[in-house]
mmCIF file of C-alpha atoms and ligand atoms in Angstrom:
data_model
loop_
_atom_site.group_PDB
_atom_site.id
_atom_site.type_symbol
_atom_site.label_atom_id
_atom_site.label_comp_id
_atom_site.label_asym_id
_atom_site.label_seq_id
_atom_site.Cartn_x
_atom_site.Cartn_y
_atom_site.Cartn_z
ATOM 1 C CA MET A 1 96.525 84.231 91.850
ATOM 2 C CA LYS A 2 99.889 82.464 91.804
ATOM 3 C CA LYS A 3 101.732 81.942 95.107
ATOM 4 C CA ASP A 4 104.477 84.368 94.050
ATOM 5 C CA PHE A 5 104.693 87.677 92.219
ATOM 6 C CA LEU A 6 108.158 87.884 90.708
ATOM 7 C CA SER A 7 107.194 89.309 87.341
ATOM 8 C CA ILE A 8 104.305 91.009 85.567
ATOM 9 C CA ASP A 9 104.184 87.690 83.750
ATOM 10 C CA ASP A 10 102.930 86.094 87.009
ATOM 11 C CA ILE A 11 99.639 87.987 86.849
ATOM 12 C CA THR A 12 96.944 87.675 84.198
ATOM 13 C CA LYS A 13 95.211 90.617 82.592
ATOM 14 C CA ASN A 14 92.055 89.826 84.579
ATOM 15 C CA GLU A 15 94.002 89.648 87.822
ATOM 16 C CA ILE A 16 95.619 93.020 87.042
ATOM 17 C CA PHE A 17 92.161 94.549 86.636
ATOM 18 C CA ASN A 18 90.993 92.894 89.873
ATOM 19 C CA VAL A 19 93.959 94.325 91.777
ATOM 20 C CA LEU A 20 93.398 97.802 90.313
ATOM 21 C CA ASP A 21 89.658 97.673 91.092
ATOM 22 C CA LEU A 22 90.314 96.637 94.686
ATOM 23 C CA ALA A 23 92.941 99.392 94.990
ATOM 24 C CA VAL A 24 90.277 101.902 93.934
ATOM 25 C CA GLU A 25 87.920 100.494 96.601
ATOM 26 C CA LEU A 26 90.642 100.670 99.230
ATOM 27 C CA LYS A 27 91.358 104.299 98.342
ATOM 28 C CA LYS A 28 87.690 105.135 98.958
ATOM 29 C CA LYS A 29 87.118 102.953 101.983
ATOM 30 C CA PRO A 30 90.102 101.402 103.750
ATOM 31 C CA ILE A 31 89.480 97.970 105.271
ATOM 32 C CA ARG A 32 91.567 97.405 108.335
ATOM 33 C CA ASN A 33 91.674 93.736 109.250
ATOM 34 C CA LEU A 34 92.331 91.760 106.106
ATOM 35 C CA LEU A 35 95.892 90.764 106.986
ATOM 36 C CA SER A 36 95.333 90.340 110.688
ATOM 37 C CA GLY A 37 97.503 87.545 112.059
ATOM 38 C CA LYS A 38 99.823 87.620 109.044
ATOM 39 C CA VAL A 39 103.511 88.426 109.325
ATOM 40 C CA LEU A 40 105.390 89.694 106.276
ATOM 41 C CA CYS A 41 109.136 90.089 106.021
ATOM 42 C CA LEU A 42 110.756 92.766 103.855
ATOM 43 C CA LEU A 43 114.227 91.533 102.935
ATOM 44 C CA PHE A 44 116.095 94.323 101.128
ATOM 45 C CA GLU A 45 119.571 94.157 99.571
ATOM 46 C CA LYS A 46 119.289 97.722 98.207
ATOM 47 C CA PRO A 47 118.022 101.067 99.527
ATOM 48 C CA SER A 48 114.380 102.104 99.179
ATOM 49 C CA THR A 49 112.040 104.874 100.219
ATOM 50 C CA ARG A 50 108.734 104.289 98.390
ATOM 51 C CA THR A 51 108.655 100.506 98.203
ATOM 52 C CA ARG A 52 109.637 99.950 101.802
ATOM 53 C CA VAL A 53 107.376 102.566 103.354
ATOM 54 C CA SER A 54 104.344 101.852 101.158
ATOM 55 C CA PHE A 55 104.562 98.124 101.929
ATOM 56 C CA GLU A 56 105.160 98.630 105.657
ATOM 57 C CA SER A 57 102.426 101.209 105.917
ATOM 58 C CA GLY A 58 100.003 99.102 103.850
ATOM 59 C CA ILE A 59 100.655 95.980 105.930
ATOM 60 C CA ASN A 60 100.079 97.941 109.141
ATOM 61 C CA GLN A 61 96.896 99.488 107.776
ATOM 62 C CA LEU A 62 95.612 96.005 106.926
ATOM 63 C CA GLY A 63 96.310 94.727 110.439
ATOM 64 C CA GLY A 64 99.329 92.577 109.570
ATOM 65 C CA SER A 65 102.875 92.872 110.917
ATOM 66 C CA ALA A 66 105.918 93.854 108.883
ATOM 67 C CA ILE A 67 109.510 92.950 109.725
ATOM 68 C CA TYR A 68 112.151 94.925 107.811
ATOM 69 C CA LEU A 69 115.431 93.105 107.256
ATOM 70 C CA ASP A 70 118.407 94.914 105.772
ATOM 71 C CA ALA A 71 120.132 91.976 104.058
ATOM 72 C CA THR A 72 123.558 93.244 105.159
ATOM 73 C CA THR A 73 122.545 92.599 108.772
ATOM 74 C CA THR A 74 121.443 89.010 108.094
ATOM 75 C CA GLN A 75 123.580 85.902 107.904
ATOM 76 C CA ILE A 76 123.340 86.105 104.084
ATOM 77 C CA SER A 77 126.051 88.765 104.361
ATOM 78 C CA ARG A 78 128.271 86.167 106.052
ATOM 79 C CA GLY A 79 127.670 83.514 103.437
ATOM 80 C CA GLU A 80 124.458 81.706 104.435
ATOM 81 C CA SER A 81 122.766 80.564 101.250
ATOM 82 C CA VAL A 82 119.568 82.087 99.924
ATOM 83 C CA GLU A 83 118.125 78.569 99.860
ATOM 84 C CA ASP A 84 118.695 78.030 103.599
ATOM 85 C CA THR A 85 117.475 81.532 104.400
ATOM 86 C CA ALA A 86 114.249 80.915 102.492
ATOM 87 C CA LYS A 87 113.709 77.563 104.218
ATOM 88 C CA VAL A 88 114.135 79.223 107.608
ATOM 89 C CA LEU A 89 111.962 82.284 106.923
ATOM 90 C CA ASP A 90 109.312 79.848 105.707
ATOM 91 C CA ARG A 91 108.906 78.758 109.340
ATOM 92 C CA TYR A 92 108.351 82.311 110.605
ATOM 93 C CA VAL A 93 106.504 84.437 108.068
ATOM 94 C CA ASP A 94 103.626 84.333 105.575
ATOM 95 C CA ALA A 95 105.327 86.367 102.869
ATOM 96 C CA ILE A 96 108.777 87.561 101.851
ATOM 97 C CA ILE A 97 108.884 90.865 100.007
ATOM 98 C CA ALA A 98 112.387 91.013 98.588
ATOM 99 C CA ARG A 99 114.493 93.664 96.840
ATOM 100 C CA VAL A 100 117.501 91.939 95.337
ATOM 101 C CA PHE A 101 120.426 92.479 93.003
ATOM 102 C CA SER A 102 119.874 89.270 91.060
ATOM 103 C CA HIS A 103 116.457 88.079 89.902
ATOM 104 C CA LYS A 104 117.807 84.534 90.383
ATOM 105 C CA THR A 105 117.723 85.143 94.161
ATOM 106 C CA LEU A 106 113.939 85.544 93.972
ATOM 107 C CA GLU A 107 113.604 82.361 91.946
ATOM 108 C CA ILE A 108 115.620 80.413 94.523
ATOM 109 C CA MET A 109 113.494 81.852 97.349
ATOM 110 C CA SER A 110 110.332 80.997 95.493
ATOM 111 C CA LYS A 111 111.444 77.395 95.107
ATOM 112 C CA HIS A 112 112.395 76.877 98.736
ATOM 113 C CA THR A 113 109.610 78.493 100.690
ATOM 114 C CA ASN A 114 105.876 78.059 100.990
ATOM 115 C CA ALA A 115 105.600 81.716 101.950
ATOM 116 C CA HIS A 116 104.537 84.112 99.206
ATOM 117 C CA VAL A 117 107.497 85.782 97.497
ATOM 118 C CA ILE A 118 106.992 89.270 96.081
ATOM 119 C CA ASN A 119 109.508 91.101 93.911
ATOM 120 C CA ALA A 120 110.177 94.528 95.401
ATOM 121 C CA LEU A 121 112.692 95.190 92.554
ATOM 122 C CA SER A 122 115.355 93.014 90.969
ATOM 123 C CA ASP A 123 117.810 93.605 88.146
ATOM 124 C CA LEU A 124 115.191 92.214 85.750
ATOM 125 C CA GLU A 125 111.845 93.627 86.894
ATOM 126 C CA HIS A 126 109.962 96.009 89.164
ATOM 127 C CA PRO A 127 106.424 94.628 88.885
ATOM 128 C CA CYS A 128 104.874 96.397 91.926
ATOM 129 C CA GLN A 129 105.864 99.751 90.426
ATOM 130 C CA ILE A 130 104.161 98.931 87.158
ATOM 131 C CA LEU A 131 100.869 97.849 88.774
ATOM 132 C CA SER A 132 100.780 101.231 90.455
ATOM 133 C CA ASP A 133 101.635 102.952 87.167
ATOM 134 C CA LEU A 134 98.749 101.189 85.452
ATOM 135 C CA LEU A 135 96.321 102.482 88.067
ATOM 136 C CA THR A 136 97.756 105.982 87.641
ATOM 137 C CA ILE A 137 97.325 105.749 83.866
ATOM 138 C CA ARG A 138 93.753 104.467 84.199
ATOM 139 C CA GLU A 139 92.865 107.265 86.619
ATOM 140 C CA ARG A 140 94.178 109.807 84.125
ATOM 141 C CA PHE A 141 92.898 108.392 80.833
ATOM 142 C CA HIS A 142 90.007 106.170 82.103
ATOM 143 C CA ASP A 143 90.950 103.372 79.701
ATOM 144 C CA PHE A 144 94.057 101.670 78.307
ATOM 145 C CA GLU A 145 92.944 101.261 74.730
ATOM 146 C CA SER A 146 94.304 103.611 72.054
ATOM 147 C CA LEU A 147 96.991 104.908 74.395
ATOM 148 C CA LYS A 148 100.619 105.210 73.337
ATOM 149 C CA LEU A 149 103.320 105.141 76.011
ATOM 150 C CA VAL A 150 106.864 106.041 75.020
ATOM 151 C CA TYR A 151 109.678 104.965 77.326
ATOM 152 C CA ILE A 152 112.928 106.816 76.716
ATOM 153 C CA GLY A 153 116.216 105.885 78.358
ATOM 154 C CA ASP A 154 117.728 102.774 79.864
ATOM 155 C CA GLY A 155 116.099 99.425 79.010
ATOM 156 C CA ASN A 156 116.186 98.439 82.682
ATOM 157 C CA ASN A 157 114.056 96.603 85.258
ATOM 158 C CA VAL A 158 111.303 99.252 85.211
ATOM 159 C CA CYS A 159 111.285 99.241 81.407
ATOM 160 C CA ASN A 160 111.010 95.436 81.251
ATOM 161 C CA SER A 161 108.008 95.330 83.600
ATOM 162 C CA LEU A 162 106.431 98.265 81.777
ATOM 163 C CA ILE A 163 106.701 96.484 78.424
ATOM 164 C CA LEU A 164 104.986 93.402 79.838
ATOM 165 C CA GLY A 165 102.321 95.430 81.664
ATOM 166 C CA CYS A 166 101.459 97.520 78.608
ATOM 167 C CA ALA A 167 101.344 94.484 76.345
ATOM 168 C CA LYS A 168 98.992 92.700 78.739
ATOM 169 C CA VAL A 169 96.480 95.524 79.164
ATOM 170 C CA GLY A 170 96.650 96.758 75.558
ATOM 171 C CA ILE A 171 98.693 99.977 75.693
ATOM 172 C CA ASP A 172 100.996 100.562 72.684
ATOM 173 C CA ILE A 173 104.550 100.910 73.990
ATOM 174 C CA ALA A 174 107.529 102.307 72.102
ATOM 175 C CA VAL A 175 110.962 102.175 73.707
ATOM 176 C CA ALA A 176 113.849 104.393 72.632
ATOM 177 C CA CYS A 177 117.224 103.531 74.134
ATOM 178 C CA PRO A 178 120.859 103.642 73.032
ATOM 179 C CA LYS A 179 122.351 100.572 71.372
ATOM 180 C CA GLY A 180 123.590 98.202 74.036
ATOM 181 C CA TYR A 181 121.023 99.428 76.592
ATOM 182 C CA GLU A 182 117.954 97.662 75.190
ATOM 183 C CA PRO A 183 115.356 95.922 77.359
ATOM 184 C CA ASN A 184 115.634 92.193 78.021
ATOM 185 C CA ARG A 185 115.220 90.213 74.789
ATOM 186 C CA ASN A 186 113.065 87.432 76.313
ATOM 187 C CA THR A 187 110.789 90.018 77.879
ATOM 188 C CA ILE A 188 110.233 91.701 74.504
ATOM 189 C CA GLU A 189 109.409 88.355 72.911
ATOM 190 C CA LEU A 190 107.021 87.434 75.718
ATOM 191 C CA ALA A 191 105.334 90.825 75.495
ATOM 192 C CA ARG A 192 104.938 90.550 71.725
ATOM 193 C CA ASN A 193 103.054 87.287 72.281
ATOM 194 C CA TYR A 194 100.631 89.106 74.602
ATOM 195 C CA THR A 195 100.081 91.839 72.040
ATOM 196 C CA LYS A 196 98.565 89.249 69.696
ATOM 197 C CA VAL A 197 95.685 88.988 72.170
ATOM 198 C CA SER A 198 95.592 92.592 73.376
ATOM 199 C CA LYS A 199 96.038 93.977 69.824
ATOM 200 C CA SER A 200 98.653 96.467 70.967
ATOM 201 C CA ARG A 201 102.242 97.030 69.829
ATOM 202 C CA VAL A 202 105.734 96.786 71.284
ATOM 203 C CA ILE A 203 108.330 98.781 69.352
ATOM 204 C CA VAL A 204 111.995 99.051 70.314
ATOM 205 C CA GLY A 205 114.323 101.542 68.613
ATOM 206 C CA THR A 206 116.932 104.190 69.203
ATOM 207 C CA GLU A 207 115.260 107.470 68.126
ATOM 208 C CA PRO A 208 113.290 109.346 70.826
ATOM 209 C CA LYS A 209 112.132 112.120 68.476
ATOM 210 C CA GLU A 210 110.455 109.685 66.096
ATOM 211 C CA MET A 211 108.932 107.563 68.851
ATOM 212 C CA VAL A 212 107.480 110.450 70.802
ATOM 213 C CA LYS A 213 105.091 111.569 68.051
ATOM 214 C CA ASP A 214 101.480 111.094 69.270
ATOM 215 C CA ALA A 215 102.642 109.862 72.687
ATOM 216 C CA ASN A 216 100.056 110.169 75.470
ATOM 217 C CA ILE A 217 102.598 109.170 78.096
ATOM 218 C CA ILE A 218 106.322 109.833 78.197
ATOM 219 C CA TYR A 219 108.046 107.656 80.770
ATOM 220 C CA THR A 220 111.657 107.601 81.874
ATOM 221 C CA ASP A 221 113.801 106.263 84.720
ATOM 222 C CA THR A 222 117.281 106.925 86.045
ATOM 223 C CA TRP A 223 120.152 106.208 83.673
ATOM 224 C CA VAL A 224 122.114 104.680 86.555
ATOM 225 C CA SER A 225 120.246 101.991 88.459
ATOM 226 C CA MET A 226 121.251 100.757 91.892
ATOM 227 C CA GLY A 227 124.368 98.638 91.536
ATOM 228 C CA GLN A 228 125.571 100.458 88.381
ATOM 229 C CA GLU A 229 127.275 103.348 90.176
ATOM 230 C CA SER A 230 130.696 102.524 88.667
ATOM 231 C CA GLU A 231 129.236 103.078 85.159
ATOM 232 C CA LYS A 232 127.766 106.487 86.028
ATOM 233 C CA LYS A 233 130.133 108.705 84.028
ATOM 234 C CA GLU A 234 129.980 106.532 80.926
ATOM 235 C CA ARG A 235 126.198 106.229 81.072
ATOM 236 C CA ILE A 236 125.683 109.990 81.372
ATOM 237 C CA ARG A 237 128.003 110.482 78.385
ATOM 238 C CA ILE A 238 125.953 108.036 76.302
ATOM 239 C CA PHE A 239 122.428 109.062 77.370
ATOM 240 C CA LYS A 240 122.661 112.844 77.820
ATOM 241 C CA PRO A 241 122.882 113.988 74.172
ATOM 242 C CA LYS A 242 119.682 112.288 72.967
ATOM 243 C CA TYR A 243 117.690 110.645 75.764
ATOM 244 C CA GLN A 244 116.902 113.465 78.212
ATOM 245 C CA ILE A 245 113.201 114.328 78.591
ATOM 246 C CA ASN A 246 113.001 118.071 78.082
ATOM 247 C CA ASN A 247 110.613 120.613 76.643
ATOM 248 C CA LYS A 248 111.884 120.144 73.093
ATOM 249 C CA LEU A 249 110.973 116.469 73.145
ATOM 250 C CA PHE A 250 107.762 117.044 75.068
ATOM 251 C CA LYS A 251 106.440 119.457 72.443
ATOM 252 C CA ILE A 252 106.442 116.730 69.787
ATOM 253 C CA ALA A 253 104.032 114.519 71.762
ATOM 254 C CA ALA A 254 100.201 114.559 71.843
ATOM 255 C CA SER A 255 98.528 117.562 73.474
ATOM 256 C CA ASP A 256 97.276 115.455 76.415
ATOM 257 C CA VAL A 257 100.728 113.973 77.096
ATOM 258 C CA VAL A 258 101.741 113.263 80.712
ATOM 259 C CA PHE A 259 105.150 112.611 82.219
ATOM 260 C CA MET A 260 105.840 109.532 84.347
ATOM 261 C CA HIS A 261 108.861 108.385 86.375
ATOM 262 C CA PRO A 262 109.075 105.750 89.150
ATOM 263 C CA LEU A 263 111.359 108.020 91.253
ATOM 264 C CA PRO A 264 113.929 108.693 92.591
ATOM 265 C CA ALA A 265 114.582 111.201 89.775
ATOM 266 C CA TYR A 266 117.770 113.017 88.886
ATOM 267 C CA ARG A 267 116.864 116.476 87.601
ATOM 268 C CA GLY A 268 119.135 117.729 84.841
ATOM 269 C CA LYS A 269 120.004 114.140 83.897
ATOM 270 C CA GLU A 270 117.136 111.945 82.586
ATOM 271 C CA VAL A 271 114.588 114.774 82.954
ATOM 272 C CA THR A 272 114.665 118.547 83.262
ATOM 273 C CA SER A 273 113.020 120.284 86.252
ATOM 274 C CA ASP A 274 110.477 122.117 84.110
ATOM 275 C CA ILE A 275 109.044 118.778 82.965
ATOM 276 C CA ILE A 276 109.073 116.762 86.200
ATOM 277 C CA ASP A 277 107.913 119.747 88.279
ATOM 278 C CA GLY A 278 105.552 121.004 85.586
ATOM 279 C CA PRO A 279 101.773 120.676 85.155
ATOM 280 C CA ARG A 280 101.889 117.536 83.006
ATOM 281 C CA SER A 281 103.896 115.503 85.499
ATOM 282 C CA ILE A 282 102.020 112.772 87.398
ATOM 283 C CA VAL A 283 105.024 111.277 89.189
ATOM 284 C CA PHE A 284 103.660 111.843 92.704
ATOM 285 C CA ASP A 285 100.341 110.197 91.777
ATOM 286 C CA GLN A 286 102.393 107.188 90.708
ATOM 287 C CA ALA A 287 104.262 107.175 94.021
ATOM 288 C CA GLY A 288 101.018 107.624 95.968
ATOM 289 C CA ASN A 289 99.330 104.728 94.229
ATOM 290 C CA ARG A 290 102.027 102.329 95.417
ATOM 291 C CA LEU A 291 100.165 102.133 98.743
ATOM 292 C CA PRO A 292 96.622 101.140 97.676
ATOM 293 C CA VAL A 293 97.848 98.958 94.810
ATOM 294 C CA GLN A 294 100.240 96.938 96.964
ATOM 295 C CA LYS A 295 97.574 96.612 99.666
ATOM 296 C CA ALA A 296 95.224 95.243 97.014
ATOM 297 C CA LEU A 297 97.936 92.920 95.708
ATOM 298 C CA LEU A 298 98.598 91.507 99.189
ATOM 299 C CA VAL A 299 94.897 90.974 99.824
ATOM 300 C CA LYS A 300 94.383 89.244 96.488
ATOM 301 C CA MET A 301 97.455 87.027 97.009
ATOM 302 C CA MET A 302 97.094 86.245 100.687
ATOM 303 C CA VAL A 303 93.426 86.386 101.585
ATOM 304 C CA SER A 304 91.333 83.727 99.958
ATOM 305 C CA GLY A 305 88.401 81.479 100.683
ATOM 306 C CA ARG A 306 86.676 83.980 102.896
ATOM 307 C CA GLY A 307 83.803 84.890 100.620
ATOM 308 C CA PRO A 308 83.640 87.788 98.191
ATOM 309 C CA LEU A 309 85.661 90.755 99.349
ATOM 310 C CA SER A 310 82.956 93.097 98.154
ATOM 311 C CA THR A 311 80.758 91.905 101.051
ATOM 312 C CA ARG A 312 83.381 93.195 103.471
ATOM 313 C CA LEU A 313 84.146 96.521 101.777
HETATM 314 N N1 CP B 401 110.163 103.622 92.798
HETATM 315 C C1 CP B 401 110.735 102.938 93.802
HETATM 316 O O1 CP B 401 110.722 101.705 93.849
HETATM 317 O O2 CP B 401 111.303 103.725 94.742
HETATM 318 P P1 CP B 401 112.194 103.245 95.971
HETATM 319 O O3 CP B 401 113.517 102.781 95.433
HETATM 320 O O4 CP B 401 112.312 104.456 96.850
HETATM 321 O O5 CP B 401 111.483 102.108 96.671
HETATM 322 N N1 NVA B 402 115.877 101.359 87.752
HETATM 323 C C1 NVA B 402 115.987 101.867 89.099
HETATM 324 C C2 NVA B 402 114.627 101.928 89.723
HETATM 325 C C3 NVA B 402 114.601 102.489 91.117
HETATM 326 C C4 NVA B 402 113.242 102.470 91.713
HETATM 327 C C5 NVA B 402 116.939 101.002 89.901
HETATM 328 O O1 NVA B 402 116.912 99.765 89.732
HETATM 329 O O2 NVA B 402 117.715 101.540 90.675
#
């Protein structure tokens, strides 16, 4: 695997399958010592519940040590450059797991440290979330082929990683979002290149009702991502009339349809309670899978040259 994991584009289809397979093994039989002696730093510029706790817990379970750094308490908040920070942390830790406002920050870190850099969410992507989502989908449907995932809402970081992840493993993805809130253009182009190999489709449009026909998975995320709080009123005004996941929309989908959301969710906004708290919702499986999937990711990235893992499972 590459040194860093900033994007779903940093992991091949085969590597995705390897991570998911190891995650399944780790769920059955936890191995305790694989990160022993390793120190990993979590440097977060934004709040987190799932990402922080699943990483910290996973690192502890694997015998490594985790140091949580709220970026506002570091010298970055007083103007020290990201470049210098990365060069310094390089001397202390084996990996930097960073949640940042700007994806550029991760790229600068990556360039100036030999430590592994892992994207724990940026404005552009949320790749760890999507690896966990892929495991959740595979557990539910056993395969990726012939599945249709429809993402409805804001073309944000989660949506970008989802598009790339689906395109790589061969899930058809259709995105419905208001004009002006589309996913990243380069990401769509990149994903469409992957679909030539995976024989799947990436469709982007504005009409949820049309898209949702035959959907096996309906996925949404908050309309107001971290850092967009000042746009909240305007965003709710734009999204609410057409982009809320509710029973009316759900009924149009395939009979085996499931509901997915990375959480935190805002009931009554992007999704109604009857859907997210209903029998077809798998949002807590998604959240739960963050732990084994990220453990598997860390092992695959950081433990190498010690013989086949299967001999130690
Ligand atoms: N889904 C997710 O990343 O949640 P947190 O913001 O709580 O980490
Ligand atoms: N799109 C959301 C995801 C939170 C996990 C955000 O960036 O705030």
